[in-house]
XYZ file of C-alpha atoms in Angstrom:
407
model
C 109.661 111.155 111.591
C 111.206 113.263 108.842
C 112.021 111.930 105.411
C 115.707 112.626 106.049
C 115.659 110.556 109.237
C 113.961 107.703 107.401
C 116.464 107.823 104.554
C 119.339 107.882 107.025
C 118.295 104.943 109.204
C 119.083 101.501 107.698
C 115.823 99.545 107.716
C 115.451 96.083 109.218
C 112.006 94.903 108.097
C 110.785 92.530 110.817
C 107.698 91.370 108.899
C 108.102 90.067 105.345
C 106.989 86.852 103.718
C 107.720 84.269 101.096
C 105.188 82.583 98.844
C 105.954 78.874 98.896
C 105.451 76.438 96.042
C 103.046 73.510 96.582
C 105.938 71.116 97.099
C 106.905 73.031 100.238
C 104.494 70.878 102.237
C 104.752 67.685 100.183
C 108.294 67.162 98.841
C 109.744 65.974 102.149
C 106.550 64.622 103.688
C 106.930 60.948 104.694
C 105.146 58.555 102.351
C 102.606 57.498 104.981
C 101.261 61.066 105.097
C 101.128 61.746 101.355
C 97.364 61.290 101.115
C 96.766 63.581 104.099
C 98.055 66.657 102.250
C 96.712 67.175 98.741
C 96.388 70.049 96.319
C 93.038 69.472 94.625
C 91.132 71.090 91.812
C 87.782 72.632 92.752
C 86.240 74.003 89.587
C 88.871 76.303 88.113
C 90.676 76.826 91.393
C 93.355 74.864 93.206
C 92.709 74.316 96.897
C 94.617 72.558 99.637
C 93.061 69.572 101.358
C 94.430 68.497 104.733
C 93.052 65.344 106.330
C 90.399 65.217 103.587
C 89.093 68.677 104.439
C 89.501 71.615 102.069
C 90.578 74.850 103.708
C 89.980 78.231 102.092
C 91.827 80.273 104.724
C 94.480 80.934 102.096
C 92.334 81.192 98.955
C 95.166 80.469 96.505
C 97.658 78.129 98.216
C 99.797 77.790 95.076
C 100.403 81.565 95.063
C 100.661 81.531 91.276
C 98.430 84.617 91.222
C 98.312 86.893 94.244
C 96.999 90.242 95.420
C 99.355 93.122 94.770
C 101.468 94.225 97.752
C 99.655 96.908 99.726
C 96.345 96.560 97.892
C 94.426 96.416 101.205
C 96.134 99.474 102.704
C 92.992 101.634 102.825
C 91.092 98.920 104.703
C 93.697 98.584 107.453
C 94.284 102.341 107.618
C 90.565 102.866 108.287
C 90.182 104.787 105.036
C 87.674 102.499 103.313
C 85.369 105.398 102.447
C 83.876 103.555 99.480
C 82.793 100.615 101.657
C 84.647 98.042 99.574
C 85.187 94.449 100.630
C 88.695 93.067 100.788
C 87.974 91.145 97.600
C 86.991 94.359 95.843
C 90.063 96.164 97.107
C 92.284 93.374 95.848
C 91.587 94.250 92.235
C 93.308 92.329 89.487
C 95.601 89.582 90.719
C 99.238 89.652 89.685
C 101.868 86.979 89.173
C 103.708 86.264 92.410
C 106.668 88.670 92.519
C 109.964 86.841 91.900
C 111.174 88.334 95.193
C 108.533 86.288 96.990
C 109.826 83.042 95.530
C 113.594 82.982 96.125
C 116.321 84.764 98.114
C 118.308 86.012 95.122
C 115.416 88.099 93.851
C 114.473 89.121 97.398
C 117.927 90.656 97.878
C 117.427 92.631 94.665
C 114.026 93.780 95.896
C 115.140 94.907 99.342
C 118.020 96.766 97.698
C 115.436 98.579 95.580
C 113.289 99.241 98.664
C 116.207 100.614 100.643
C 115.987 97.810 103.209
C 119.165 96.421 104.759
C 117.868 93.237 106.436
C 114.585 91.387 106.826
C 112.884 88.564 108.638
C 111.135 86.325 106.100
C 108.180 84.206 107.221
C 106.522 81.331 105.374
C 102.895 81.908 104.368
C 101.540 78.332 104.155
C 102.540 77.789 107.780
C 99.497 79.909 108.676
C 97.170 76.968 108.126
C 99.209 73.848 108.954
C 98.690 73.444 112.683
C 95.066 74.550 112.692
C 94.067 72.286 109.805
C 95.898 69.171 111.036
C 95.499 69.651 114.790
C 93.629 66.376 115.265
C 96.766 64.474 114.236
C 99.742 65.990 116.069
C 102.166 63.553 114.449
C 101.018 64.792 111.030
C 101.512 68.390 112.205
C 105.091 67.603 113.226
C 105.760 65.860 109.902
C 104.330 68.755 107.855
C 106.318 71.331 109.803
C 109.562 69.417 109.336
C 108.830 68.976 105.619
C 108.261 72.720 105.294
C 111.477 73.504 107.149
C 113.508 71.153 104.950
C 112.058 72.777 101.837
C 112.782 76.249 103.237
C 116.383 75.308 103.986
C 116.795 73.952 100.449
C 115.212 76.895 98.624
C 115.908 79.888 100.875
C 118.454 78.755 103.477
C 117.776 79.886 107.023
C 120.239 82.783 106.811
C 121.071 84.299 103.436
C 123.970 86.726 102.978
C 123.499 87.855 106.598
C 120.619 90.006 105.340
C 117.657 87.637 105.075
C 116.728 85.708 108.194
C 114.147 83.046 107.446
C 111.889 81.865 110.261
C 111.539 78.074 110.240
C 108.624 76.748 112.248
C 108.351 74.698 115.416
C 105.159 73.072 116.636
C 105.073 72.542 120.385
C 102.383 69.834 120.184
C 104.824 67.006 120.925
C 107.570 68.169 123.268
C 110.261 65.675 122.254
C 109.655 66.400 118.574
C 109.801 70.144 119.240
C 113.188 69.672 120.895
C 114.448 67.628 117.948
C 113.194 70.243 115.485
C 114.953 73.011 117.394
C 118.177 71.006 117.319
C 117.815 70.525 113.558
C 117.229 74.247 113.014
C 120.187 75.287 115.159
C 122.468 72.834 113.356
C 121.403 74.331 110.025
C 122.020 77.962 110.891
C 118.612 79.298 111.936
C 118.837 82.600 113.817
C 115.163 82.823 114.779
C 112.163 80.469 114.937
C 108.416 80.850 114.446
C 105.767 79.468 116.801
C 101.987 79.757 116.441
C 100.396 81.823 119.242
C 97.811 79.250 120.257
C 97.220 76.213 122.424
C 98.487 72.971 120.929
C 96.895 69.563 120.719
C 99.205 66.783 121.805
C 98.529 63.133 122.467
C 96.804 64.079 125.751
C 94.580 66.804 124.342
C 94.689 70.596 124.181
C 96.919 72.655 126.434
C 99.002 75.804 126.565
C 102.614 75.399 125.427
C 103.528 77.510 128.465
C 102.624 74.797 130.977
C 105.514 73.236 132.918
C 105.367 70.027 130.883
C 106.851 72.030 127.996
C 109.790 73.267 130.088
C 112.336 70.914 128.489
C 111.661 72.615 125.154
C 111.829 76.157 126.530
C 115.011 75.261 128.386
C 116.540 74.225 125.059
C 115.373 77.463 123.437
C 116.962 79.526 126.199
C 120.178 77.507 126.081
C 120.329 78.007 122.300
C 119.818 81.762 122.796
C 117.165 81.469 120.062
C 114.682 84.343 119.552
C 111.066 83.250 119.039
C 108.462 85.028 116.905
C 104.747 84.644 117.576
C 103.276 85.624 114.215
C 99.573 86.012 113.480
C 98.178 82.792 112.066
C 94.872 81.091 111.372
C 93.024 81.940 114.602
C 92.301 79.088 117.014
C 88.890 80.496 117.987
C 86.980 79.440 114.877
C 84.787 76.907 116.685
C 83.778 79.485 119.273
C 82.981 82.152 116.683
C 81.030 79.623 114.606
C 78.630 79.166 117.516
C 77.694 82.822 117.170
C 77.747 83.027 113.406
C 78.130 79.937 111.193
C 80.564 80.897 108.428
C 80.047 80.622 104.709
C 83.815 80.289 104.300
C 86.986 80.412 106.373
C 88.671 82.672 103.810
C 90.038 85.561 105.860
C 89.147 88.018 103.077
C 85.474 87.117 103.396
C 85.066 87.508 107.169
C 82.031 89.356 108.467
C 82.202 92.448 110.657
C 81.179 90.389 113.691
C 83.969 87.885 113.038
C 86.523 90.703 112.781
C 85.189 92.174 116.028
C 85.029 88.946 118.029
C 88.327 87.490 116.882
C 90.238 90.690 117.509
C 93.687 89.707 118.689
C 92.597 87.369 121.438
C 95.112 84.681 120.498
C 98.243 86.812 120.980
C 96.976 88.295 124.257
C 96.152 84.827 125.575
C 99.468 83.354 124.413
C 101.564 86.040 126.068
C 99.276 86.014 129.098
C 99.849 82.270 129.386
C 103.627 82.627 129.064
C 103.487 85.084 131.968
C 100.773 83.573 134.195
C 101.945 79.969 133.737
C 105.444 81.111 134.642
C 107.434 80.179 131.537
C 109.045 83.614 131.261
C 109.960 83.542 134.950
C 111.434 80.057 134.835
C 113.329 81.048 131.680
C 113.932 84.783 132.028
C 116.337 85.028 129.088
C 113.735 84.005 126.488
C 113.162 86.597 123.773
C 109.616 86.552 122.381
C 108.338 88.847 119.619
C 104.744 89.474 118.599
C 104.595 90.175 114.861
C 101.576 91.140 112.732
C 99.298 91.029 115.753
C 99.025 94.791 116.029
C 99.220 96.587 119.364
C 95.613 97.332 120.343
C 95.660 94.305 122.675
C 98.513 95.596 124.826
C 96.634 98.099 127.011
C 93.773 95.670 127.813
C 96.292 92.921 128.619
C 98.320 95.245 130.838
C 95.131 96.284 132.638
C 94.070 92.659 133.160
C 97.520 91.525 134.324
C 97.690 94.410 136.790
C 94.218 93.601 138.077
C 94.920 89.883 138.503
C 98.223 90.649 140.223
C 96.424 92.808 142.782
C 93.945 90.025 143.498
C 96.418 87.144 143.731
C 99.989 88.424 144.033
C 101.012 85.055 145.501
C 100.634 83.563 142.007
C 103.318 85.833 140.541
C 106.974 85.488 141.600
C 107.571 88.673 139.588
C 105.299 91.532 138.640
C 103.696 90.468 135.323
C 104.278 93.824 133.641
C 107.974 93.649 134.493
C 108.076 90.224 132.864
C 106.360 91.529 129.748
C 108.749 94.456 129.408
C 111.774 92.195 129.910
C 110.873 89.391 127.525
C 108.452 90.690 124.877
C 109.148 92.590 121.655
C 106.261 93.995 119.572
C 105.962 94.834 115.892
C 102.821 97.001 115.758
C 100.783 97.410 112.624
C 102.077 100.233 110.472
C 98.799 102.084 111.097
C 99.208 101.808 114.873
C 100.748 104.339 117.275
C 104.445 103.621 117.645
C 104.931 106.209 120.385
C 102.193 104.603 122.479
C 103.808 101.177 122.200
C 107.247 102.608 123.005
C 105.856 104.290 126.117
C 104.043 101.117 127.188
C 106.444 98.323 126.275
C 109.833 100.039 126.237
C 112.164 101.973 123.960
C 114.123 98.903 122.795
C 111.232 96.477 122.253
C 109.334 97.931 119.252
C 110.114 96.824 115.682
C 109.073 97.978 112.218
C 107.386 95.571 109.796
C 105.915 96.190 106.352
C 104.294 92.750 105.736
C 105.690 92.736 102.160
C 104.474 91.260 99.803
C 101.094 90.631 101.419
C 98.142 92.837 100.416
C 97.521 93.976 104.006
C 101.024 95.430 104.204
C 102.645 98.506 102.749
C 103.394 98.852 99.039
C 106.821 100.179 100.017
C 108.455 99.956 103.483
C 109.378 103.642 103.322
C 105.661 104.359 102.964
C 105.577 104.106 106.751
C 106.573 107.778 106.895
C 102.948 108.585 106.049
C 101.791 107.014 109.311
C 104.679 107.979 111.610
C 104.011 110.504 114.319
C 106.947 112.831 114.822
C 109.702 110.346 115.618
C 113.104 111.943 116.103
C 116.381 110.592 114.721
C 117.090 108.232 117.624
C 113.605 106.751 117.671
C 113.677 106.348 113.885
C 116.917 104.357 114.092
C 115.523 102.205 116.910
C 112.126 101.481 115.428
C 113.086 101.139 111.763
C 115.923 98.725 112.377
C 118.046 98.686 115.493
C 115.464 97.085 117.789
C 115.121 94.158 115.383
C 118.896 93.908 115.362
C 118.841 93.828 119.155
C 116.266 91.030 118.981
C 118.546 88.961 116.725
C 121.663 90.010 118.674
C 123.187 91.808 115.677
C 125.204 95.034 115.867
C 123.024 98.137 115.794
C 123.382 100.599 112.907
C 123.110 103.912 114.758
C 126.641 105.404 114.787
C 125.870 107.515 117.875
C 127.773 105.919 120.806
C 124.892 106.776 123.159
C 122.468 104.638 121.112
C 123.186 101.552 123.197
C 121.759 103.164 126.328
C 118.041 103.563 127.161
C 116.583 106.947 126.397
C 112.804 106.862 126.489
């Protein structure tokens, strides 16, 4: 990628976030659940307690002071030559940027960044379903409260440039269908689902099993894109059997925990959507993996190919064809875009900066440092047009041939 190509291509940032206020989870929570979700003082710090258990996964859930955007870049780029921990890399905390708190300031910020449009994900949603899984009705209530707050403070679509991602929990199918209906009625253009099994009233199961078909049918009928964004991993109990944790704060994870967790949850979620047949029964579903990287793709492709050879009768379609038809991927900025394009497809790879999180880029245009020789067409596709395709928006590339496959 050349600097001129990057400056020319209008950016659609498919991975940005908001920092919610504490009332995001509590303002619209029904009275009977008020005691289940509390912000409590532990020494000098405010923590969040869900079902009487304090979680440290997000160390500062009020987001009054946060790590500076991009402060963990060296860690994720594999350039931690000083051997610093994530805490050490974070440095001095800063006040939450105004752009992380409301859409008016976010528009000003993306104008400054040279970004045309962005998907905007909630941050507190990372811990809701994991922390309250034992009470699926509480999960549903918390998710709806968060969505109502998001609609009030951000809207679901703002100036046709910011596309917020309200959340749906699949734990209770009828409630998931009602939540989707509420989101559609209020202008949502995309929804967010945790890549993990869900715990309903009959226990744990994959949301790709046929019992969830009424929900996926509604999603397909609504022509609603779905993002599977990295979240609090569902494998904690398994990892804890190998190495009891001192904390569940993601910035304090050990090397073994980083190694063992990997990106198992996104590979298993997409594998389930394919192997359990959801994406065959509903072939028009559009599913995007965001902030899960891309290192999991080759192993998953290998495993799907291997299983297909052993039991082709279990697959009405070739699993890799299903993946390439239904799945979009936003690789980490330090990953190989060309490899993902060659594996997944020219029109299925999206740029994301992760602003304003510390593990993201300080500036979206900083991606040029990590790009590997993308030409003009690929720059347009990756930096914006593929995200526009995902949301069914007009592409920005003025070249008439840009609508046709090339790679």
